[in-house]
Amino acid sequence: MRRFFRHPVRLVPVGFLVAILLGTGLLMLPQASAEYEYTPFTVALFTATSAVSVTGMSVVDTPTYWNEFGLIMITVLTQAGGLGILTGAALVILVVARQLGLRNRLLVQAETAEYGLGNVRGLLLRIAAIALVSEAVITLVLAGRLWLGYDYPPGRALWYGLFHAVQAFNNGGFALYPDSMLRFARDAWVCLPVAAGTIIGGLGFPAIFDASRTWRQPGRWGVATKLTIWGSLALLVVGFVGLLAAEWGNPHTIGPYGWADKMLTVGTQDAVLRTGGFEFIDMAALDEESYPLLLGLMFIGGGSASTAGGIKVATFFLLAFVMWAQLRGEPDVTVGRRRVASTSQRQALTVALLSVALVAAGTTGLVALAENVRDYRALFEVTSAFSTTGLSVGLATTLGEPGRLVLTVLMYVGRVGPLTLGSAIALNTRRRLYRYPEEQPIVS
Amino acid sequence: MRRFFRHPVRLVPVGFLVAILLGTGLLMLPQASAEYEYTPFTVALFTATSAVSVTGMSVVDTPTYWNEFGLIMITVLTQAGGLGILTGAALVILVVARQLGLRNRLLVQAETAEYGLGNVRGLLLRIAAIALVSEAVITLVLAGRLWLGYDYPPGRALWYGLFHAVQAFNNGGFALYPDSMLRFARDAWVCLPVAAGTIIGGLGFPAIFDASRTWRQPGRWGVATKLTIWGSLALLVVGFVGLLAAEWGNPHTIGPYGWADKMLTVGTQDAVLRTGGFEFIDMAALDEESYPLLLGLMFIGGGSASTAGGIKVATFFLLAFVMWAQLRGEPDVTVGRRRVASTSQRQALTVALLSVALVAAGTTGLVALAENVRDYRALFEVTSAFSTTGLSVGLATTLGEPGRLVLTVLMYVGRVGPLTLGSAIALNTRRRLYRYPEEQPIVS
Ligand SMILES: [K+]
Ligand SMILES: [K+]
């Protein structure tokens, strides 16, 4: 057990795999489908992976294919996946901090205090409490709205509220409507709680705790927190303005709405775009110019150690700072009066390049395996699966088994993270006791 | 002049721009076109940029649109661009070596000696001599073949030989046949000299000189040389095997050939694939599975400080070593018993990410500006232009002015290099005299 924890990086991929296989077994049971028949293995595997990885992509029509037991399973798997990520990430940060050892003890004490990680049990409870309170509030608002505004019976309203609240906070993306959230695109009582839950869950607790401790003094936030919070704000603005401009006159999306409804719909879709995965705008009807924007935002994703996927906001902006320093000819990479350690730079680089390689390989695989797939659709579904966003332009449901497996693998790898998965496989536990002489090759 | 040379990085983009504008002016003259009419500015600009950047992409049919004066201009511009790159790169390496200053004097002397850079004039003459001798040999072989095998009159055979020899060695890619080199796809007397010239010009002299000094002891090569030479070999093998497998049974390409012709054609196309730009296989008729392979190989490109484009072979493989070190949890990035300096890593990262961003932006721009462009075609032309490969699936000739301008800018930026161009704009000549405290943010 102790040796195991010395390399916690190996626990993460195994933990997710166990959860997915358990979920697959349960979803295959006849008790889970509306027709009370066995669900094929690849469908159950896809759905379980999609739920545990909080992606929300589906190959069957969620509300009609599964019965209530199946839908409860999806809820439980989503909640387990989401909480597993949040608490697991907190544990990894703690363990990493401890491994830094005596040399950095003072630094670590300062840091763990700053992140509020002084006490493992306290930390986990705090995260669980925030998750459950957020979900309860969203459940009540949604249930109330469905009950009063749409005449649902109270029990049904509560179930629908709970289901979508869990999906929203965990950035899950499954919906009980065949058109996802399109019917609520202009209903602020649905849009706002879903958007708020998605943003909180997608920021991640390291950033939230750090920022909330010194929220009056943003200058004292850690580098990762600054990058995550200011970066997320910047991406929200870019997505909002870009999507509004591209779709303003599109008759198939927000064209017919008044300006206030346009802002509400686009703002909500923007909030759930990088990771949430609900559709408030029909993804298959978007203007051509919206797709590159969406691809970029999905690929970047949300906050570190959050329920969001992608390469992460902090990774993206850290790399921007690295490039800027290189172009300026600066010896150090500095973010807000702090030098960024070269290990962090190397980590960000590895995540970004592995992610580009995986998306390219996945798209190539999907194009090779599926018939008559236009590239941008394959690229969209692959990016959406890898970034655990779950948005779809309609390709996923038409894929055969090989194509489904490609997306299943991408959702798993995207959730575990290419860096974590790669390290779990490649990690060298023996240390080299000598260093080679340095050379400065000119490579471009 | 001295202050200018202290930042030689600023000379490169300006030099190319001057050459392109001069070429544009000359190509616009009525004396250059077959119809003796003024050539429109965007056509002349595109052609001059394509020649100076040794890309070889064209928006008009080269052999019928231009007259002999125009074709001689294209030859001169290609030769000037190619030699300018080779000698300019050598100068930059020398200046960089000098700027390292007293502290590293011993190291620099060793390095410049190793690269044979002891004497600027001698170096430049040596490069020019190798270029001209290579071109002369290729010219003679091609001219002889056209004269004896295809019944060209001797003068015409010599002119055709010279034109294509200059294009081959400089990785230019213009051809005097409307079908590029398709008619010679099974003629070893044409295939082999073109392939050899392309490979030599595309390796770059730093690697060639370094390797030739100690060719019996590859262990003593510099890191950049090892990455470039072993990496180029690996890419040649990957391209050969991949293309052969994908096209083996394709009735529109090599399907009808015998196995020996298949190997010859694919081997030659493979050699000119990453940067040369001649077509020995019809790019528009390739199997769907060949496109991702081609896109990847073009994006990687050829050797550093060579006439090839792309992010460069050494950059690509250095990043692979960086990722591997990160996944293994190694503190140092080592290539063949040498630690790689973190500045080199940062340089490689910046080149790769800026290139990804530029290709993505270019593709988005082309899709937005051109009507009815399927994404993979836009991505192909953009990657080909940016990597100065010049291969085309036929989109370039159908583009309107805005689309042409996008490709023109990409050829220029690709040739100058995003790092050089970015540095020329952003370089900070004042040094900071203090360092900020270090932080190690967790970003993924
Ligand atoms: K999602
Ligand atoms: K070329």
Coordinates of N, CA, C and O and ligand atoms in Angstrom, one line a residue, chain B residues 53-57 170-174 275-278 307 387-391, ligand 2:
Chain B
S53 N 10.6 31.6 -51.5 CA 10.5 30.7 -50.3 C 10.7 29.2 -50.7 O 10.5 28.4 -49.9
V54 N 11.1 29.0 -51.9 CA 11.3 27.6 -52.5 C 10.1 26.7 -52.1 O 10.3 25.6 -51.7
T55 N 8.9 27.2 -52.4 CA 7.7 26.4 -52.1 C 7.3 25.7 -53.4 O 7.1 24.5 -53.5
G56 N 7.1 26.5 -54.5 CA 6.8 25.9 -55.8 C 5.3 25.7 -56.0 O 4.9 25.1 -57.0
M57 N 4.5 26.3 -55.1 CA 3.0 26.2 -55.4 C 2.7 27.3 -56.4 O 3.4 28.3 -56.5
N170 N 17.2 23.1 -54.7 CA 16.7 24.1 -53.8 C 15.3 23.7 -53.2 O 14.7 24.6 -52.5
N171 N 14.9 22.5 -53.5 CA 13.6 22.1 -53.0 C 12.5 23.0 -53.4 O 11.6 23.4 -52.6
G172 N 12.6 23.5 -54.7 CA 11.7 24.5 -55.1 C 10.3 24.0 -55.5 O 9.3 24.5 -55.1
G173 N 10.3 23.0 -56.4 CA 9.0 22.4 -56.7 C 8.3 22.9 -57.9 O 7.3 22.3 -58.3
F174 N 8.7 24.0 -58.5 CA 8.1 24.4 -59.8 C 8.5 23.3 -60.9 O 9.6 22.8 -60.8
T275 N 9.3 18.2 -48.5 CA 9.7 19.6 -48.7 C 9.9 19.9 -50.2 O 9.8 21.0 -50.7
G276 N 10.3 18.9 -51.0 CA 10.6 19.1 -52.4 C 9.5 19.6 -53.2 O 9.5 20.7 -53.8
G277 N 8.4 18.9 -53.2 CA 7.2 19.4 -53.8 C 6.8 19.0 -55.2 O 5.8 19.3 -55.7
F278 N 7.7 18.2 -55.8 CA 7.3 17.6 -57.1 C 6.3 16.5 -56.9 O 6.3 15.9 -55.9
T307 N 17.2 24.1 -47.2 CA 16.1 24.6 -48.0 C 14.8 24.0 -47.7 O 13.8 24.5 -48.3
S387 N 4.8 24.8 -44.8 CA 6.0 24.0 -44.8 C 6.8 24.1 -46.0 O 7.8 23.4 -46.2
T388 N 6.5 25.1 -46.9 CA 7.1 25.3 -48.2 C 7.4 24.1 -49.0 O 8.3 23.9 -49.7
T389 N 6.4 23.1 -48.9 CA 6.5 21.9 -49.7 C 6.0 22.1 -51.1 O 6.6 21.7 -52.0
G390 N 4.8 22.8 -51.2 CA 4.3 23.1 -52.5 C 3.4 22.1 -53.1 O 2.9 22.3 -54.2
L391 N 3.3 20.9 -52.5 CA 2.3 19.9 -53.1 C 0.9 20.5 -53.0 O 0.6 21.4 -52.1
Ligands
K2 K 9.1 23.0 -52.2

